[in-house]
CSV table of C-alpha atoms and ligand atoms in Angstrom, one decimal:
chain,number,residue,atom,x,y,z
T,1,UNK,CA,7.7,-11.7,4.2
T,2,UNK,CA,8.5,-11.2,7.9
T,3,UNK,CA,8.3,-8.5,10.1
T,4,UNK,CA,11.8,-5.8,10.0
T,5,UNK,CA,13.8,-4.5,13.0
T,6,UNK,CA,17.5,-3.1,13.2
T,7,UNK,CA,20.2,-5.6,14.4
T,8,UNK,CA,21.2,-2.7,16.4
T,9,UNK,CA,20.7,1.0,17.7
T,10,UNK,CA,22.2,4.3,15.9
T,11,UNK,CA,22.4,7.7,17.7
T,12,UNK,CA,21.8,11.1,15.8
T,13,UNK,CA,21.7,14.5,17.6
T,14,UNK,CA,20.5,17.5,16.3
T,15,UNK,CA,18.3,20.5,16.9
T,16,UNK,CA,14.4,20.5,16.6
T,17,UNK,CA,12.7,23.2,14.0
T,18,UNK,CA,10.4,24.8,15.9
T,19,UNK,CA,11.7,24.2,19.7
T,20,UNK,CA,15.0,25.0,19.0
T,21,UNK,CA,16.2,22.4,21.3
T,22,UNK,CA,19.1,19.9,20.9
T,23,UNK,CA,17.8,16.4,21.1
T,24,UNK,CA,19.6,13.2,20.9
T,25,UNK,CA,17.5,10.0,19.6
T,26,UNK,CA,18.9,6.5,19.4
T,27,UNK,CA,16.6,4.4,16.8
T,28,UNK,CA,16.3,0.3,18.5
T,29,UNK,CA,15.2,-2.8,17.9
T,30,UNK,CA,11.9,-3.6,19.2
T,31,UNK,CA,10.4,-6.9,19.6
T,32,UNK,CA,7.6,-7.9,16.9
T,33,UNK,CA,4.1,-6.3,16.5
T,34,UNK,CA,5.6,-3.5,18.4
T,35,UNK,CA,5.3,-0.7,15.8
T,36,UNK,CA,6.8,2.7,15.8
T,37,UNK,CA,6.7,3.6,19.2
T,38,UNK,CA,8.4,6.9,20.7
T,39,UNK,CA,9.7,7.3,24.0
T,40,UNK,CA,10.7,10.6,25.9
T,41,UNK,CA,13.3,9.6,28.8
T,42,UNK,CA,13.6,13.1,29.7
T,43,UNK,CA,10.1,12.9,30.9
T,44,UNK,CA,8.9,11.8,34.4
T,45,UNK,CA,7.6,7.8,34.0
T,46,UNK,CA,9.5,8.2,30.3
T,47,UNK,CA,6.2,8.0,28.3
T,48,UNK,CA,5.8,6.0,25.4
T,49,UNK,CA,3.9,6.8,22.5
T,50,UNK,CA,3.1,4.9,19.5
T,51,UNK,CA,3.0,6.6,16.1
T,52,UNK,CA,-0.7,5.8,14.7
T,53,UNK,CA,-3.6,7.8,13.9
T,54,UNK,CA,-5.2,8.0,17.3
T,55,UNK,CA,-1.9,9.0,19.0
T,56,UNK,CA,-1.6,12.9,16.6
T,57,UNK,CA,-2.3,15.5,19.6
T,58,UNK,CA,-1.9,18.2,16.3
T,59,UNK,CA,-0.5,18.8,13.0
T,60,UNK,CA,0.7,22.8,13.2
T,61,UNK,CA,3.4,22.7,10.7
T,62,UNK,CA,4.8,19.3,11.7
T,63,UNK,CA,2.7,15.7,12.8
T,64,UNK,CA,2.9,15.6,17.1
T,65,UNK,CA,2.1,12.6,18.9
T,66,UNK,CA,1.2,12.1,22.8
T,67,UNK,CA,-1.4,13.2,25.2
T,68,UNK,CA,-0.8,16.7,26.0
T,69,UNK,CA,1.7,20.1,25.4
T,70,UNK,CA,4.3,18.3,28.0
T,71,UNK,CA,4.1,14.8,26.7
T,72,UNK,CA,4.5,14.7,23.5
T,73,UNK,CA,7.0,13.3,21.0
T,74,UNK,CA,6.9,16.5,17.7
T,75,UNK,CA,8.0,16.6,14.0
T,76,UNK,CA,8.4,12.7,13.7
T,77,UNK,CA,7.2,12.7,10.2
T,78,UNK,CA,10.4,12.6,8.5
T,79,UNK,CA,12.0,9.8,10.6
T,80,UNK,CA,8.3,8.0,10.2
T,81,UNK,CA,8.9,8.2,5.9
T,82,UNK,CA,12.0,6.5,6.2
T,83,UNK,CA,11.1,4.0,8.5
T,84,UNK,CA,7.7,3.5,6.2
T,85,UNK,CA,10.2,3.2,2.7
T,86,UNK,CA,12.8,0.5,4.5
T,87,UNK,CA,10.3,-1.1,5.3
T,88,UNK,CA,10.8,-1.0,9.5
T,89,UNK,CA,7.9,-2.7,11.0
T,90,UNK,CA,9.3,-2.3,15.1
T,91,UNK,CA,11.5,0.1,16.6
T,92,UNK,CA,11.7,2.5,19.7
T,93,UNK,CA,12.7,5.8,19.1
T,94,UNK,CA,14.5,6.8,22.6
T,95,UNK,CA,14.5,10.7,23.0
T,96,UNK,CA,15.6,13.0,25.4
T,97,UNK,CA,14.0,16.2,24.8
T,98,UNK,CA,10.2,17.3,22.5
T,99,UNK,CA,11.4,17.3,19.1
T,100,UNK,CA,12.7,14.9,16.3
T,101,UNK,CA,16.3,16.4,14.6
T,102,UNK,CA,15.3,18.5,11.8
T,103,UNK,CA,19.0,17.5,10.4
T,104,UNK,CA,19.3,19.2,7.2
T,105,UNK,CA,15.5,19.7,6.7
T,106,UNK,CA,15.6,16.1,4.6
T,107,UNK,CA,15.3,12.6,5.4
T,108,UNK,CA,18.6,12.3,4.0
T,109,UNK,CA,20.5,12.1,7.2
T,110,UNK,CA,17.9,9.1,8.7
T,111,UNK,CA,18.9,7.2,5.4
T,112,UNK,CA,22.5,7.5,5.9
T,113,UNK,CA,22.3,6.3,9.5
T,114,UNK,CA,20.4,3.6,8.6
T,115,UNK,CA,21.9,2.4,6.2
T,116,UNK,CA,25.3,1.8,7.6
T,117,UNK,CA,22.8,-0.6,10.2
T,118,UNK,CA,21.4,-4.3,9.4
T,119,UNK,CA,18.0,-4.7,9.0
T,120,UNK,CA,17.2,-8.0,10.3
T,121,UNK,CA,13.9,-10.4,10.0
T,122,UNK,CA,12.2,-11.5,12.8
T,123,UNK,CA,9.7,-14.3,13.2
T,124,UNK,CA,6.1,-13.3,12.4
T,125,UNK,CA,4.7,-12.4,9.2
T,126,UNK,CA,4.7,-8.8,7.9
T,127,UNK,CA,1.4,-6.9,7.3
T,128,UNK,CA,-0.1,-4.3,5.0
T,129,UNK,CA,-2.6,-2.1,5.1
T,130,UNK,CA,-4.3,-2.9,2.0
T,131,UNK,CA,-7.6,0.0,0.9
T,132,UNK,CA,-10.5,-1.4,0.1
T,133,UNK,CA,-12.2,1.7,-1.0
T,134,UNK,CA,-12.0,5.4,-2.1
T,135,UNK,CA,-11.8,7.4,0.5
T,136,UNK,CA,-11.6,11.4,0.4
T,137,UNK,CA,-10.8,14.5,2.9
T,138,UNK,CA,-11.1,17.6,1.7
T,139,UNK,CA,-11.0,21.4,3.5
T,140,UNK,CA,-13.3,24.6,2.5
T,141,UNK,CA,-9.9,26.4,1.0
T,142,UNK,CA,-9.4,23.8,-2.2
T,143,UNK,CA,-7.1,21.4,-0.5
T,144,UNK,CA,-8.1,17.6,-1.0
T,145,UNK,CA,-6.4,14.1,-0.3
T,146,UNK,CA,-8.0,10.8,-2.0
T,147,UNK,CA,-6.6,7.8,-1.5
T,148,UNK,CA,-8.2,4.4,-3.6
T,149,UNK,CA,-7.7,0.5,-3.5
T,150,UNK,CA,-4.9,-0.7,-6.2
T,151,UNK,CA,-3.5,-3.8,-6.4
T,152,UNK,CA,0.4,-3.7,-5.0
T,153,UNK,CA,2.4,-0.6,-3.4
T,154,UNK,CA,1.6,2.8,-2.5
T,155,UNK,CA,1.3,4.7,-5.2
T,156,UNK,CA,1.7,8.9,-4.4
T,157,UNK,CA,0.6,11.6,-7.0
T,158,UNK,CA,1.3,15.0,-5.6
T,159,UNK,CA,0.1,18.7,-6.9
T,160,UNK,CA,1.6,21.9,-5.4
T,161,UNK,CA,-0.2,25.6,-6.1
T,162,UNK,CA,2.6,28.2,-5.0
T,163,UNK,CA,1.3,31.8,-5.6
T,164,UNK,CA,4.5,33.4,-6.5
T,165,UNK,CA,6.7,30.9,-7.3
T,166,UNK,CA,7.0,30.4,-11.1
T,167,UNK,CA,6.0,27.5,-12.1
T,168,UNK,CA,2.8,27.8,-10.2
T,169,UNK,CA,1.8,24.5,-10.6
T,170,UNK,CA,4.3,21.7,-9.6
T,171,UNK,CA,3.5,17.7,-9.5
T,172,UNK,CA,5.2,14.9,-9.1
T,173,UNK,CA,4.4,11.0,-9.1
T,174,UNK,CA,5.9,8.2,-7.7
T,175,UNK,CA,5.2,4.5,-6.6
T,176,UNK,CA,7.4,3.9,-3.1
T,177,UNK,CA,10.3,1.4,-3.0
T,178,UNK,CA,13.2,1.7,-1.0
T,179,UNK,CA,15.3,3.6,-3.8
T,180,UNK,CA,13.0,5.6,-5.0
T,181,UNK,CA,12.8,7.1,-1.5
T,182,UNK,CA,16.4,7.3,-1.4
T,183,UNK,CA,17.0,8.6,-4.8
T,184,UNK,CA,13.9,11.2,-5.3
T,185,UNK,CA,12.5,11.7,-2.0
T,186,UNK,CA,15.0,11.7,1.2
T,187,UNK,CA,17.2,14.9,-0.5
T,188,UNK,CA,13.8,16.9,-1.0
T,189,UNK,CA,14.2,19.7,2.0
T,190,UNK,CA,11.5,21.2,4.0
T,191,UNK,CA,10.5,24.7,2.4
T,192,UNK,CA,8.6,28.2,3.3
T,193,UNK,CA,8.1,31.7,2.6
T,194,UNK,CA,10.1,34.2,4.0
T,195,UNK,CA,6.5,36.1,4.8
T,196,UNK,CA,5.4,33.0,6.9
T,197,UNK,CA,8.5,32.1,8.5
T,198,UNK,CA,9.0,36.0,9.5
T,199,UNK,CA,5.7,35.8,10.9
T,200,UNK,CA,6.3,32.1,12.5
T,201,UNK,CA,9.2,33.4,14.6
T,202,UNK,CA,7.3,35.7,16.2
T,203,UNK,CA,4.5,33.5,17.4
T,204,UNK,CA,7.8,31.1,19.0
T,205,UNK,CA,7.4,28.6,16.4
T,206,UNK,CA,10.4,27.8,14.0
T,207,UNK,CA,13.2,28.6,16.8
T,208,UNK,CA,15.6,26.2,14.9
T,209,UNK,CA,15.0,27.2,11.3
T,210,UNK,CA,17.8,28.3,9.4
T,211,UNK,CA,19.1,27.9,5.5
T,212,UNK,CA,20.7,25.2,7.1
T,213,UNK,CA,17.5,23.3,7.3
T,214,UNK,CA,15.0,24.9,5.2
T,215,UNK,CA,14.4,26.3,1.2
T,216,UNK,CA,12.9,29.9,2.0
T,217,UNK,CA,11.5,31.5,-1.1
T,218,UNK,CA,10.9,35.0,-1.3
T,219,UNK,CA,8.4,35.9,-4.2
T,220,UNK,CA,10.1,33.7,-7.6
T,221,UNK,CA,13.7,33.9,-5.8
T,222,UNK,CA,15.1,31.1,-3.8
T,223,UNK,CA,17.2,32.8,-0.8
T,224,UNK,CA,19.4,29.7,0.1
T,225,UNK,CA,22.9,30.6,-2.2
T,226,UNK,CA,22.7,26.6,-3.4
T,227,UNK,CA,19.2,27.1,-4.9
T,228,UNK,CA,17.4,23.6,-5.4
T,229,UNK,CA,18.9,20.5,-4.7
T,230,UNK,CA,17.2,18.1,-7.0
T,231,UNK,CA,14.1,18.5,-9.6
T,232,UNK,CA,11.0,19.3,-8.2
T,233,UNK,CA,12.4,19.3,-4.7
T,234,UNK,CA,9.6,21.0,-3.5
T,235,UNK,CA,6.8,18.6,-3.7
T,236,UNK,CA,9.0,15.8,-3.4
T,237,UNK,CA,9.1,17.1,0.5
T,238,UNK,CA,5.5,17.3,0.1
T,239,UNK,CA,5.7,13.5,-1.0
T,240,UNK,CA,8.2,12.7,2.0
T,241,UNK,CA,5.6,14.0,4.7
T,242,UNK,CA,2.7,12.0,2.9
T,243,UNK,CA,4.6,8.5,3.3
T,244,UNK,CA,5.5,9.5,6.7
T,245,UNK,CA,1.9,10.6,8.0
T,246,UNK,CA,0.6,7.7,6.0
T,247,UNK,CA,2.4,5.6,8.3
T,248,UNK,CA,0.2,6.6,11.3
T,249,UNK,CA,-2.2,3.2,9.5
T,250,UNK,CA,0.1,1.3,11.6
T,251,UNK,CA,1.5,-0.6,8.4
T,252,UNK,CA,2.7,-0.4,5.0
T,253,UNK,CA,-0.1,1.1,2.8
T,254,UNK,CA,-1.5,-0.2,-0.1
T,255,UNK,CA,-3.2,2.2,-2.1
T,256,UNK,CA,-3.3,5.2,-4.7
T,257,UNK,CA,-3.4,8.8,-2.7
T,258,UNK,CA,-3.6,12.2,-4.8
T,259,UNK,CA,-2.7,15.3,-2.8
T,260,UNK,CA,-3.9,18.5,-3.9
T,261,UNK,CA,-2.4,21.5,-2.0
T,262,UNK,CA,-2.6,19.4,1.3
T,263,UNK,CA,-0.7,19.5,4.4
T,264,UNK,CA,0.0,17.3,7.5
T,265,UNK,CA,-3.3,18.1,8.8
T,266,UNK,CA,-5.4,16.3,5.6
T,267,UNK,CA,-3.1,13.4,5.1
T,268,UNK,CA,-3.9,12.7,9.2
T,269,UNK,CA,-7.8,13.3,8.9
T,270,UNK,CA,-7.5,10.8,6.0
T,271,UNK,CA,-5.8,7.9,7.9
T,272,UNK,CA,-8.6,8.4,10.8
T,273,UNK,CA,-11.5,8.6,8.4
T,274,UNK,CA,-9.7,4.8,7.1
T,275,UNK,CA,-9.5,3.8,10.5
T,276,UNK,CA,-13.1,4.5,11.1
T,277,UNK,CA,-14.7,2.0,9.0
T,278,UNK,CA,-13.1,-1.5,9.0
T,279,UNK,CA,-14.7,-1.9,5.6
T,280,UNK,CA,-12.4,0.4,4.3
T,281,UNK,CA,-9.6,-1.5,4.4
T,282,UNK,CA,-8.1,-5.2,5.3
T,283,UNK,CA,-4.9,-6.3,6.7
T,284,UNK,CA,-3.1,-8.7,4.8
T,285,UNK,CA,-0.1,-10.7,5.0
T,286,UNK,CA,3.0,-9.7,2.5
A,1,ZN,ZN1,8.4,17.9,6.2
């Protein structure tokens, strides 16, 4: 196989979640072995950052790359999942303000952009991130991320515990391919209590949250008039933030993760614990 970029660039606008602020992004073609790379031309010397591992300044409520509060590129974690499930090796994300589009709190409006774009092979072979062994993270509060060698594709079990929210336990499975990302995964909107996101608002964080881009649950009820969107949509989101952070590796991953009750922060502590050892992993050729 060869390595993926898009014949040409696509524009979306939209507002962030937690800035608030309207940001327009056009997604390019990049030459090979460039990666994801994200790059603020609003910014003095328009930084660049590229979206692996070493490059997450922090994970509080959404996966931030860059170097400090200022320069930063935040929330790319949905954009990252789609680019991770098409299979996009290189491409520049040109932005002119902090935040990725939240859109309609999915990945759904990435995957209609990109689909009306070519995806076109370029000359040099495409790599994988293949796991070589089992490798854990957990926290002291019961949440845990595992992710172990298998032979082909990434594999993604997922288990939700919501206190109030009937049923309490909610899992989902499912190997990534392009269309089970479109079909299962892209629709599945960002959620949150109406507690937490109360509480949020105050401390200046969600600024652009709305039932326009987010399931709120109060208690058992679902607040937004349309209720769910598809089956288990709530840790299908879980699952859509899992391909995207797993795409900090730098490549398509190989492997078999279980998430239990684990957020951005795990998934990224995983991919550096990887990173770490170069015995835990080898990068092959697809
Ligand atoms: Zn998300």
């Amino acid at each position: 196989m060869k390595q993926i970029t898009l014949e040409k660039e696509v524009t979306i606008s939209g507002i962030g979640l937690h800035s608030g602020k309207t940001a327009t992004i056009k997604i390019k073609p990049a030459p090979i072995n460039t990666g994801i790379v994200f790059n603020r031309v609003d910014l003095a010397n328009e930084p660049e950052f590229k979206a692996i591992a070493k490059s997450v300044l922090d994970t509080k409520l959404s996966t931030n790359i860059g170097t400090s509060e200022q320069n930063r590129a935040s929330t790319i974690e949905h954009l990252m999942a789609t680019f991770h499930s098409f299979g996009i090796d290189n491409a520049i994300i040109e932005t002119d303000n902090v935040e990725t589009p939240i859109m309609d709190g999915s990945a759904l409006l990435f995957v209609e952009a990109l689909k009306d774009i070519k995806l076109i092979e370029q000359n040099a072979p495409k790599y994988a991130i293949k796991i070589l062994k089992e490798i854990e993270f957990r926290d002291d509060k019961g949440a845990s991320v595992t992710i172990k060698p298998q032979d082909k594709n990434l594999t993604i079990d997922f288990t939700i515990e919501l206190e109030h929210f009937e049923p309490k336990i909610m899992k989902q499975n499912i190997t990534l391919s392009k269309e089970t990302f479109i079909e299962k995964i892209a629709p599945a909107r960002t959620f949150g209590f109406k507690e937490q996101l109360d509480y949020l608002r105050t401390i200046g964080l969600i600024q652009g949250g709305s039932l326009d881009n987010a399931i709120v649950l109060d208690g058992n009820k679902i607040i937004n008039e349309s209720g769910l969107r598809i089956e288990n949509e709530l840790v299908c989101h879980k699952i859509l933030d899992s391909i995207g952070d797993l795409y900090l590796l730098g490549h398509p991953v190989i492997g078999h993760f279980t998430a239990h009750k684990s957020g951005h922060f795990h998934t990224v502590e995983l991919t550096k614990k990887i990173l770490a050892d170069k015995s835990n992993y080898e990068i092959i050729e697809l």
